Short mmCIF file of C-alpha atoms in Angstrom, two decimals:
data_model
loop_
_atom_site.label_atom_id
_atom_site.label_comp_id
_atom_site.label_asym_id
_atom_site.label_seq_id
_atom_site.Cartn_x
_atom_site.Cartn_y
_atom_site.Cartn_z
CA MET A 1 7.70 -20.79 -10.91
CA LYS A 2 5.59 -24.20 -9.80
CA SER A 3 1.83 -23.21 -10.00
CA LEU A 4 0.32 -23.40 -6.92
CA THR A 5 -2.17 -25.20 -4.87
CA HIS A 6 -4.87 -23.91 -2.49
CA LYS A 7 -3.22 -26.25 0.38
CA GLU A 8 0.05 -24.03 -0.53
CA GLY A 9 -2.01 -20.77 -0.32
CA PHE A 10 -0.82 -18.36 2.96
CA LEU A 11 -3.61 -18.92 5.23
CA HIS A 12 -2.57 -22.65 4.73
CA ARG A 13 1.02 -22.19 5.98
CA PHE A 14 0.03 -19.69 8.50
CA VAL A 15 -2.12 -22.04 10.46
CA ASP A 16 0.39 -25.25 9.35
CA PHE A 17 3.06 -23.04 11.47
CA SER A 18 0.33 -22.01 13.86
CA HIS A 19 1.02 -25.68 14.99
CA SER A 20 3.55 -26.37 14.57
CA PHE A 21 5.92 -23.17 15.59
CA PRO A 22 3.30 -22.47 18.15
CA GLU A 23 5.54 -20.35 20.67
CA GLN A 24 7.08 -18.62 17.91
CA ILE A 25 6.40 -14.62 17.32
CA ALA A 26 4.84 -13.69 14.70
CA ILE A 27 4.10 -9.94 16.13
CA ARG A 28 6.32 -7.53 17.74
CA ASP A 29 4.67 -4.50 18.54
CA LEU A 30 6.70 -1.90 19.22
CA ASP A 31 4.21 0.76 19.78
CA ALA A 32 1.71 -1.71 22.59
CA ASP A 33 4.68 -3.61 23.96
CA GLU A 34 3.27 -6.05 22.94
CA THR A 35 4.17 -9.68 21.98
CA VAL A 36 1.91 -11.73 20.33
CA THR A 37 3.59 -16.04 19.19
CA TYR A 38 2.21 -17.37 15.88
CA ARG A 39 -0.81 -19.61 18.44
CA ASP A 40 -1.98 -16.21 19.74
CA LEU A 41 -2.04 -15.12 16.53
CA ARG A 42 -4.27 -17.92 14.87
CA ILE A 43 -5.99 -18.14 18.88
CA ARG A 44 -7.14 -13.72 17.78
CA ALA A 45 -8.10 -14.78 14.34
CA GLU A 46 -10.80 -17.15 15.65
CA GLU A 47 -12.10 -15.34 17.93
CA CYS A 48 -12.60 -12.50 15.17
CA ASN A 49 -14.37 -15.17 12.77
CA GLY A 50 -16.40 -15.56 15.92
CA PHE A 51 -17.51 -12.11 16.12
CA LEU A 52 -17.91 -12.11 12.21
CA HIS A 53 -20.59 -15.42 12.82
CA ALA A 54 -22.52 -13.56 15.11
CA LEU A 55 -23.12 -10.71 13.38
CA LYS A 56 -24.44 -13.26 10.80
CA VAL A 57 -21.80 -12.38 7.25
CA SER A 58 -22.27 -14.55 5.27
CA PRO A 59 -19.68 -15.89 3.23
CA GLY A 60 -19.05 -14.27 0.00
CA GLU A 61 -20.29 -10.54 1.75
CA LYS A 62 -17.55 -7.50 1.85
CA VAL A 63 -16.17 -6.85 4.98
CA ALA A 64 -14.77 -3.71 5.17
CA LEU A 65 -11.58 -2.84 7.43
CA VAL A 66 -10.61 0.75 8.73
CA LEU A 67 -7.86 -0.11 11.01
CA PRO A 68 -4.68 1.72 11.55
CA ASN A 69 -1.40 -1.02 11.53
CA SER A 70 -2.05 -3.23 14.73
CA VAL A 71 -2.10 -6.35 15.82
CA ASP A 72 -6.37 -6.09 15.26
CA PHE A 73 -6.00 -5.12 11.32
CA ILE A 74 -3.96 -8.87 10.74
CA ALA A 75 -6.20 -10.79 13.31
CA TYR A 76 -9.52 -10.09 11.63
CA TYR A 77 -7.51 -9.73 7.50
CA LEU A 78 -7.35 -13.13 8.59
CA ALA A 79 -10.63 -14.06 9.94
CA VAL A 80 -12.20 -12.48 6.91
CA ILE A 81 -10.10 -14.61 4.83
CA GLY A 82 -11.28 -17.21 7.22
CA HIS A 83 -15.35 -16.63 7.35
CA GLY A 84 -14.97 -17.19 3.56
CA ALA A 85 -16.18 -13.16 2.49
CA VAL A 86 -13.97 -10.60 0.61
CA PRO A 87 -11.80 -7.65 3.08
CA VAL A 88 -12.32 -4.90 1.56
CA ILE A 89 -8.91 -2.94 2.80
CA LEU A 90 -9.31 0.81 3.01
CA ASN A 91 -6.24 3.67 4.60
CA TYR A 92 -8.60 4.74 7.82
CA LYS A 93 -6.81 8.41 7.13
CA LEU A 94 -8.90 8.70 4.07
CA THR A 95 -11.28 11.87 4.54
CA ALA A 96 -15.22 11.10 4.18
CA PHE A 97 -15.82 12.52 1.19
CA GLU A 98 -13.16 9.74 0.55
CA LEU A 99 -14.23 7.04 2.26
CA GLY A 100 -18.15 7.76 0.67
CA ASN A 101 -16.44 7.48 -2.73
CA VAL A 102 -15.07 3.81 -2.20
CA LEU A 103 -17.46 2.13 0.08
CA GLY A 104 -19.52 3.68 -1.83
CA ILE A 105 -18.74 1.50 -4.70
CA SER A 106 -17.65 -1.44 -3.05
CA LYS A 107 -21.06 -1.57 -0.73
CA PRO A 108 -19.54 -3.83 2.45
CA SER A 109 -22.38 -5.14 4.20
CA LEU A 110 -20.19 -4.94 7.87
CA ILE A 111 -17.73 -1.85 8.61
CA VAL A 112 -15.09 -2.98 10.95
CA THR A 113 -13.59 -0.14 13.01
CA THR A 114 -12.28 1.60 16.41
CA GLY A 115 -14.58 3.23 18.37
CA ALA A 116 -12.56 6.81 18.17
CA LEU A 117 -12.72 6.60 13.64
CA PHE A 118 -16.44 6.16 14.50
CA GLU A 119 -17.05 8.27 16.02
CA GLN A 120 -15.15 10.52 13.16
CA HIS A 121 -17.22 9.57 10.69
CA GLN A 122 -20.62 8.28 12.59
CA ASP A 123 -22.69 9.04 9.98
CA LEU A 124 -21.04 7.85 7.33
CA PHE A 125 -20.77 4.18 8.66
CA GLN A 126 -24.06 4.34 9.95
CA PRO A 127 -26.35 2.77 6.50
CA THR A 128 -23.79 -0.13 6.91
CA HIS A 129 -23.63 -2.13 10.34
CA ALA A 130 -19.80 -1.80 11.70
CA LEU A 131 -18.49 -3.77 14.15
CA ILE A 132 -16.32 -1.55 17.06
CA VAL A 133 -13.21 -3.09 17.85
CA GLY A 134 -12.05 -3.50 22.07
CA ASN A 135 -13.68 -2.48 24.60
CA GLY A 136 -16.75 -0.08 25.37
CA ASP A 137 -20.72 -1.46 26.44
CA GLU A 138 -22.56 2.65 25.67
CA PRO A 139 -25.45 1.55 23.26
CA LEU A 140 -24.57 2.73 19.35
CA GLU A 141 -26.90 3.34 16.17
CA ASN A 142 -26.17 0.62 14.20
CA ALA A 143 -22.99 -0.38 15.35
CA THR A 144 -21.76 -3.00 18.25
CA VAL A 145 -19.37 -3.22 20.48
CA GLU A 146 -17.05 -5.72 19.97
CA ALA A 147 -16.39 -6.61 23.99
CA THR A 148 -20.26 -7.07 24.14
CA LEU A 149 -20.32 -10.38 21.84
CA PRO A 150 -19.69 -13.89 23.02
CA ARG A 151 -16.33 -14.83 22.85
CA GLN A 152 -17.18 -18.32 20.97
CA ALA A 153 -14.13 -18.84 18.89
CA GLN A 154 -14.60 -20.21 15.05
CA PRO A 155 -12.23 -22.04 13.22
CA LEU A 156 -10.24 -19.97 10.49
CA SER A 157 -12.27 -22.17 7.11
CA LEU A 158 -8.96 -22.83 4.72
CA PRO A 159 -9.53 -21.42 1.13
CA ASP A 160 -10.06 -24.51 -1.51
CA ASP A 161 -9.65 -22.80 -4.36
CA ASN A 162 -8.54 -18.89 -5.29
CA PRO A 163 -11.24 -16.43 -3.43
CA ILE A 164 -11.03 -12.59 -3.95
CA VAL A 165 -8.33 -12.08 -0.83
CA SER A 166 -9.06 -8.35 -1.20
CA MET A 167 -10.33 -5.51 -2.82
CA GLN A 168 -8.35 -2.85 -2.88
CA PHE A 169 -8.54 0.87 -4.44
CA THR A 170 -6.05 3.18 -7.14
CA TYR A 171 -6.66 5.81 -9.49
CA ARG A 172 -5.49 5.93 -12.78
CA GLY A 173 -6.15 9.81 -13.37
CA ILE A 174 -9.25 10.01 -14.80
CA GLY A 175 -10.57 11.73 -10.68
CA LYS A 176 -12.12 8.26 -9.43
CA PRO A 177 -11.41 5.63 -7.03
CA LEU A 178 -11.17 2.29 -9.25
CA ALA A 179 -11.62 -1.38 -7.54
CA VAL A 180 -8.90 -3.68 -7.67
CA CYS A 181 -9.22 -7.64 -6.13
CA HIS A 182 -6.91 -10.16 -5.83
CA ARG A 183 -6.93 -13.69 -5.58
CA TYR A 184 -5.28 -16.13 -2.71
CA LEU A 185 -3.29 -17.99 -5.01
CA ASP A 186 -2.31 -15.30 -6.89
CA LEU A 187 -1.51 -13.01 -3.30
CA THR A 188 1.10 -15.92 -2.93
CA GLN A 189 2.58 -16.56 -5.67
CA SER A 190 3.51 -12.43 -6.09
CA SER A 191 5.44 -13.53 -2.46
CA ASP A 192 7.28 -16.39 -3.28
CA GLY A 193 8.55 -14.77 -6.54
CA LEU A 194 10.13 -12.43 -4.45
CA HIS A 195 11.39 -14.73 -2.05
CA GLU A 196 13.08 -15.86 -4.88
CA GLN A 197 15.48 -12.63 -4.87
CA PHE A 198 15.93 -12.55 -1.10
CA HIS A 199 18.79 -13.76 1.32
CA PRO A 200 16.28 -17.47 1.95
CA GLN A 201 13.91 -16.17 5.38
CA GLY A 202 11.94 -17.84 7.80
CA VAL A 203 11.41 -18.69 11.02
CA GLY A 204 13.85 -16.57 13.23
CA SER A 205 13.03 -14.09 10.28
CA VAL A 206 12.24 -10.37 11.85
CA HIS A 207 10.56 -7.97 9.19
CA LEU A 208 9.92 -4.47 10.32
CA VAL A 209 6.54 -3.51 9.45
CA THR A 210 6.55 0.64 8.44
CA LEU A 211 4.66 0.46 5.98
CA PRO A 212 1.06 0.42 6.27
CA LEU A 213 -1.20 -2.55 5.49
CA TYR A 214 -4.04 -0.59 3.75
CA ALA A 215 -1.42 -0.61 0.46
CA ILE A 216 -1.39 -3.61 -1.81
CA PHE A 217 3.01 -3.28 -1.21
CA GLY A 218 2.61 -3.09 2.31
CA LEU A 219 0.01 -6.39 2.43
CA SER A 220 2.16 -8.29 1.09
CA VAL A 221 5.65 -7.77 1.60
CA MET A 222 5.48 -6.84 4.96
CA MET A 223 2.17 -9.18 6.34
CA VAL A 224 1.14 -11.68 3.80
CA PHE A 225 5.48 -12.84 3.09
CA PRO A 226 6.39 -12.96 6.62
CA LEU A 227 3.27 -15.20 8.37
CA SER A 228 3.39 -17.14 5.30
CA ILE A 229 7.57 -18.33 6.40
CA GLY A 230 7.05 -18.17 9.79
CA ALA A 231 8.69 -14.69 10.52
CA THR A 232 8.09 -12.36 13.07
CA LEU A 233 6.68 -8.69 12.28
CA LEU A 234 8.60 -6.24 14.19
CA MET A 235 5.04 -3.06 13.74
CA THR A 236 5.62 0.37 14.65
CA ASN A 237 3.66 3.32 13.83
CA THR A 238 6.29 5.57 15.44
CA LEU A 239 9.97 5.31 13.48
CA LEU A 240 9.89 8.26 12.78
CA ASN A 241 10.40 9.34 16.88
CA ARG A 242 12.73 6.33 17.26
CA ASP A 243 16.38 5.36 16.71
CA LEU A 244 16.60 3.40 13.38
CA ALA A 245 19.76 1.98 14.10
CA GLN A 246 19.38 1.33 16.98
CA VAL A 247 15.41 -0.30 16.61
CA LEU A 248 17.80 -2.84 13.52
CA SER A 249 20.08 -3.74 15.26
CA GLU A 250 18.54 -4.48 19.34
CA HIS A 251 16.04 -6.41 17.23
CA GLN A 252 18.65 -7.97 14.69
CA VAL A 253 16.35 -7.26 11.43
CA THR A 254 16.55 -9.40 8.44
CA PHE A 255 14.11 -7.23 6.30
CA ALA A 256 12.98 -3.76 5.97
CA CYS A 257 11.12 -1.56 3.74
CA LEU A 258 10.88 2.51 3.73
CA VAL A 259 9.36 4.92 1.25
CA PRO A 260 12.03 7.21 -0.53
CA ASP A 261 10.78 10.25 1.55
CA VAL A 262 11.07 8.52 4.95
CA ILE A 263 15.23 6.83 3.79
CA ARG A 264 15.90 10.96 3.18
CA TYR A 265 14.87 11.88 6.99
CA PHE A 266 16.82 8.95 8.58
CA ASN A 267 19.56 10.15 5.64
CA SER A 268 19.97 13.30 7.78
CA ARG A 269 18.87 12.58 11.25
CA LEU A 270 22.27 9.26 10.36
CA ALA A 271 24.19 12.13 9.59
CA LYS A 272 24.59 13.96 12.74
CA ARG A 273 24.28 10.09 15.09
CA LYS A 274 26.97 10.35 17.31
CA GLY A 275 28.69 7.58 18.63
CA PRO A 276 30.36 3.80 16.54
CA ARG A 277 28.02 2.27 14.54
CA LEU A 278 26.01 -0.28 16.72
CA PRO A 279 25.94 -4.29 15.45
CA LEU A 280 22.98 -5.23 12.26
CA HIS A 281 22.19 -8.46 10.55
CA PRO A 282 24.62 -9.83 8.47
CA HIS A 283 21.83 -10.27 5.66
CA LEU A 284 19.99 -7.27 6.73
CA MET A 285 17.99 -6.32 3.59
CA MET A 286 16.41 -2.89 2.62
CA TYR A 287 14.32 -2.12 -0.25
CA SER A 288 12.36 0.60 -1.07
CA GLY A 289 9.10 1.40 -2.14
CA GLY A 290 6.17 3.17 -2.24
CA SER A 291 7.96 5.71 -5.61
CA HIS A 292 11.26 5.98 -7.21
CA LEU A 293 14.18 6.42 -4.77
CA PRO A 294 17.76 7.88 -6.33
CA ALA A 295 20.31 5.38 -6.46
CA ASP A 296 22.83 7.96 -4.43
CA GLU A 297 19.88 7.89 -0.74
CA GLY A 298 19.92 4.24 -1.14
CA GLU A 299 23.26 4.10 -0.73
CA LYS A 300 24.19 7.20 1.14
CA LEU A 301 21.30 5.26 3.96
CA GLY A 302 23.66 1.73 3.66
CA LYS A 303 27.17 3.79 4.33
CA LEU A 304 25.16 5.66 6.61
CA LEU A 305 24.26 2.54 8.43
CA GLY A 306 26.96 0.03 7.88
CA CYS A 307 24.71 -1.94 5.27
CA ALA A 308 24.58 -2.99 1.99
CA ALA A 309 22.73 -0.64 -0.02
CA VAL A 310 19.28 -0.34 0.00
CA LEU A 311 17.14 -1.63 -2.78
CA GLN A 312 14.15 -0.83 -4.83
CA GLY A 313 11.73 -2.67 -6.62
CA TYR A 314 8.16 -2.34 -8.21
CA GLY A 315 5.21 -2.96 -8.37
CA LEU A 316 1.65 -1.12 -8.64
CA THR A 317 -2.47 -1.95 -7.05
CA GLU A 318 -2.66 -3.94 -10.24
CA SER A 319 -0.10 -6.59 -9.87
CA MET A 320 1.44 -6.46 -6.51
CA PRO A 321 5.04 -6.31 -6.65
CA VAL A 322 6.33 -7.75 -9.42
CA ILE A 323 9.54 -6.01 -10.57
CA VAL A 324 12.72 -6.48 -7.61
CA GLN A 325 16.44 -5.54 -7.09
CA SER A 326 17.86 -8.67 -5.98
CA SER A 327 19.70 -9.10 -2.85
CA VAL A 328 21.90 -12.52 -4.01
CA GLY A 329 22.04 -11.30 -7.43
CA GLU A 330 23.51 -9.21 -9.58
CA VAL A 331 22.23 -5.99 -8.99
CA HIS A 332 22.17 -2.11 -11.42
CA ARG A 333 22.40 1.48 -9.83
CA GLY A 334 20.33 3.08 -10.02
CA ALA A 335 17.18 0.01 -11.68
CA MET A 336 14.87 -0.76 -10.44
CA GLY A 337 14.76 -4.43 -11.22
CA ARG A 338 14.10 -7.28 -13.50
CA PRO A 339 10.62 -9.10 -12.88
CA ILE A 340 9.92 -12.28 -10.78
CA SER A 341 9.11 -15.34 -11.47
CA GLY A 342 6.17 -15.32 -13.25
CA VAL A 343 5.67 -12.29 -15.24
CA GLU A 344 6.43 -10.91 -18.06
CA LEU A 345 7.02 -7.02 -19.20
CA ARG A 346 6.95 -5.81 -22.35
CA VAL A 347 8.79 -1.86 -23.08
CA VAL A 348 6.77 -0.37 -26.54
CA ASP A 349 6.50 2.35 -27.87
CA ALA A 350 3.73 4.89 -29.12
CA GLN A 351 2.24 2.40 -31.46
CA GLY A 352 2.44 -0.83 -29.73
CA GLN A 353 6.30 -2.21 -31.21
CA ASP A 354 8.72 -3.13 -28.55
CA VAL A 355 11.63 -0.84 -28.10
CA VAL A 356 14.99 -1.97 -28.02
CA ALA A 357 17.91 -1.75 -25.23
CA GLY A 358 17.88 1.70 -24.25
CA ARG A 359 15.28 3.10 -25.45
CA ILE A 360 12.26 4.24 -23.37
CA GLY A 361 8.59 3.15 -23.68
CA GLU A 362 5.55 2.45 -21.98
CA LEU A 363 6.15 -0.41 -19.75
CA LEU A 364 3.08 -3.21 -19.68
CA ILE A 365 3.25 -6.01 -17.89
CA ARG A 366 1.28 -9.48 -17.49
CA GLY A 367 1.45 -12.61 -15.51
CA SER A 368 -1.05 -13.93 -12.38
CA MET A 369 -0.73 -11.87 -9.62
CA VAL A 370 -1.88 -8.41 -12.81
CA ILE A 371 -5.51 -8.71 -12.05
CA PRO A 372 -7.45 -8.97 -15.50
CA GLY A 373 -9.42 -5.84 -15.38
CA TYR A 374 -11.30 -3.32 -12.66
CA GLU A 375 -14.74 -3.78 -10.87
CA ALA A 376 -17.10 -2.39 -12.61
CA ALA A 377 -15.30 -0.70 -15.21
CA PRO A 378 -15.52 -2.25 -18.64
CA GLU A 379 -14.96 1.12 -20.09
CA ILE A 380 -12.09 1.74 -18.49
CA ASN A 381 -10.39 -2.00 -19.03
CA ALA A 382 -10.79 -1.28 -22.43
CA ARG A 383 -8.40 1.79 -21.62
CA PHE A 384 -5.68 -0.33 -19.92
CA PHE A 385 -5.82 -3.83 -20.49
CA ARG A 386 -4.92 -5.08 -23.58
CA ASP A 387 -4.21 -8.59 -25.14
CA GLY A 388 -3.73 -9.89 -21.26
CA TRP A 389 -1.62 -7.09 -20.74
CA LEU A 390 -1.85 -3.80 -18.49
CA HIS A 391 -0.85 -0.60 -19.26
CA THR A 392 0.82 0.93 -16.75
CA GLY A 393 1.18 4.21 -17.45
CA ASP A 394 5.22 4.38 -16.42
CA LEU A 395 7.86 5.34 -18.84
CA VAL A 396 11.55 2.96 -18.53
CA TRP A 397 13.72 1.69 -20.52
CA ARG A 398 16.38 -1.58 -19.75
CA ASP A 399 19.71 -1.88 -20.19
CA GLU A 400 21.15 -5.54 -21.97
CA GLU A 401 20.84 -7.78 -19.28
CA GLY A 402 17.29 -6.70 -18.89
CA HIS A 403 17.53 -4.57 -16.00
CA VAL A 404 14.53 -1.96 -15.97
CA PHE A 405 14.82 1.60 -15.35
CA PHE A 406 12.34 3.93 -14.20
CA TYR A 407 12.26 6.66 -16.79
CA CYS A 408 8.16 9.43 -15.72
CA GLN A 409 4.61 8.62 -15.62
CA ARG A 410 2.89 9.10 -18.22
CA LEU A 411 -0.86 9.41 -16.83
CA ARG A 412 -2.09 12.68 -14.61
CA ILE A 413 -1.44 10.17 -11.60
CA SER A 414 1.92 10.98 -9.28
CA LYS A 415 3.05 9.62 -5.92
CA ILE A 416 3.42 12.41 -2.48
CA LYS A 417 5.42 10.90 0.38
CA ALA A 418 4.65 7.39 -1.70
CA GLN A 419 0.34 7.60 -1.88
CA MET A 420 -1.63 7.79 -4.81
CA VAL A 421 -2.39 11.18 -5.88
CA ASP A 422 -4.43 11.30 -9.37
CA LEU A 423 -4.01 14.95 -10.41
CA ALA A 424 -8.05 14.94 -11.98
CA GLU A 425 -9.59 14.81 -8.46
CA ILE A 426 -7.76 18.06 -6.88
CA GLU A 427 -8.64 19.76 -10.65
CA SER A 428 -12.55 18.15 -9.70
CA VAL A 429 -12.43 19.35 -6.26
CA ALA A 430 -11.33 22.66 -6.44
CA LEU A 431 -14.00 23.82 -8.88
CA LYS A 432 -16.17 23.37 -6.11
CA HIS A 433 -15.82 26.77 -5.66
CA PRO A 434 -18.38 28.94 -6.46
CA ASP A 435 -16.00 31.94 -8.12
CA ALA A 436 -13.59 28.91 -10.12
CA VAL A 437 -13.73 28.55 -13.76
CA ARG A 438 -10.60 26.28 -14.84
CA ALA A 439 -8.26 24.49 -12.85
CA ARG A 440 -5.23 22.98 -12.92
CA ALA A 441 -3.10 20.52 -11.58
CA TYR A 442 1.13 19.49 -11.83
CA ILE A 443 4.03 17.65 -10.38
CA VAL A 444 7.42 19.91 -10.36
CA PRO A 445 10.40 17.48 -8.89
CA ASP A 446 12.35 19.50 -6.64
CA HIS A 447 15.71 19.35 -6.41
CA LYS A 448 15.82 16.34 -4.60
CA GLU A 449 14.00 14.44 -6.73
CA VAL A 450 10.60 15.11 -4.36
CA ASN A 451 7.98 15.66 -5.82
CA VAL A 452 5.91 19.03 -5.48
CA LEU A 453 2.18 19.11 -5.93
CA HIS A 454 1.36 22.10 -7.32
CA LEU A 455 -2.24 23.85 -8.08
CA SER A 456 -3.79 26.80 -10.32
CA VAL A 457 -7.12 28.03 -10.14
CA GLU A 458 -8.10 30.47 -12.15
CA GLY A 459 -11.36 32.49 -11.28
CA ASP A 460 -12.59 35.82 -9.49
CA GLY A 461 -14.33 36.85 -7.22
CA GLU A 462 -13.99 35.85 -3.30
CA LEU A 463 -11.50 32.63 -4.95
CA SER A 464 -8.25 33.38 -2.95
CA GLN A 465 -5.09 31.20 -2.17
CA ASN A 466 -7.52 30.65 1.59
CA SER A 467 -10.59 29.86 0.08
CA VAL A 468 -8.71 27.24 -2.05
CA THR A 469 -7.09 25.58 0.44
CA THR A 470 -9.32 25.68 2.96
CA LEU A 471 -11.88 23.68 0.54
CA LEU A 472 -9.07 21.47 -0.86
CA SER A 473 -8.91 20.59 2.76
CA ARG A 474 -12.69 20.06 3.82
CA TYR A 475 -12.83 17.34 0.83
CA LEU A 476 -9.15 15.82 0.65
CA SER A 477 -6.24 13.82 2.66
CA GLY A 478 -3.12 15.74 3.85
CA PHE A 479 -1.12 14.43 1.29
CA LYS A 480 -3.22 15.39 -1.88
CA LEU A 481 -3.67 18.59 -0.76
CA PRO A 482 -0.56 21.19 -2.94
CA LYS A 483 2.27 22.85 -1.44
CA ILE A 484 1.83 25.95 -4.43
CA ILE A 485 -1.35 27.34 -5.06
CA GLU A 486 -2.08 30.20 -8.00
CA ILE A 487 -4.92 32.30 -8.23
CA VAL A 488 -5.14 33.46 -11.62
CA PRO A 489 -7.55 36.36 -12.13
CA LEU A 490 -9.75 34.96 -15.33
CA LYS A 491 -8.93 36.81 -18.54
CA GLU A 492 -11.84 38.77 -19.45
CA ALA A 493 -12.37 40.06 -16.17
CA LEU A 494 -8.97 41.93 -16.89
CA HIS A 495 -10.63 42.98 -20.18
CA ALA A 496 -13.48 44.04 -18.27
CA ARG A 497 -11.67 46.06 -16.49
#
């Protein structure tokens, strides 16, 4: 893969498309029944940039986006980059406790959010000025409603180097979030490397967007990639309430990514679907991301829809997607694929020595799309970044042709519903219970290879399943809540009886 110049970055490409193909549809929002052209999206981003100017946001400052998948999320992301500021992209579904942790690390000068989310987290957001997207004229303390600002569009300033264009957060089993920053050309290069493995996409291609854009996989594959090639983003936050086959057929989708839990869900629904198969795009590519997908589930969805089997990929918040099964090349059943251009990988044993094909070892990766380290975390960086290699903590093996197969995760983290769960964080919250003495979270795969979170808490007094569940719900997002909680009486208390 050739090295990119700043003029070949994704924002440059998007702006070029907005001028050369102004009427091309950039976003079709199924939920809002809204269609946005490339010109419309650029104009909306320029309006958002005007709001940032009105609020005197300086280049280099951090702007937090706490928004659901929407046209506004995309427009503000483009505007923040085009303003020379740094987007801090946060999961809008986080609890106040979780949001407080990441806001404390990132320290943005402005939070862009909705009225409902501002009301929900008003005490948390108020120390930082907030910009409320949408209408409204009621005065708010330390917040500005977008509709009260003058609509004075400001052209997007295109980056002339390789600035940071996203700050996101991940976990590594140490009980606290870690800040990850990606840069302009690196994000573009990752998208280009993926495209080399796909049926060619471009103007007229339709990409189904169902993954959250606040995660790196959604941001890079579901937004940056299509907008840099002139494709259409088909957006919906209600896919589970829709007929997947109908959506794919009606809009002639060419590229779709789904997480394993959603694939299992549609396998069950489509098995009961009546009527003939609907005509799909002849080069429809279905991919799975977020966590490992068993091969039979991906093959089943392809058979039910009448298209090729679901392909897989692999990436981390620290790396963006770096391994992918090719839709135009050789695919090995059950593999995650081979590294894209610009990525090097090793599989090593406990002593750091490379293992032969067929042997299990830890996956190490490096390349321009892999970050050099977490922000302001030198001790943690020394553990995970050594000699230019990111130690992923994932155990894998390779076959003779270099296809990578996932085995298991070595760190005390896991994916639940395609979301990262840090077992140490769950334990630390459980220990906030006044009668808890020890806590241990662990994962048990069920009969469908779905990760199930268990929690064992040792203590006495008022410790109970209900009290622990109530405590965890106060602090943690729903996907982090254990499915099974075991209460273990203190051994000391038992001996005293």
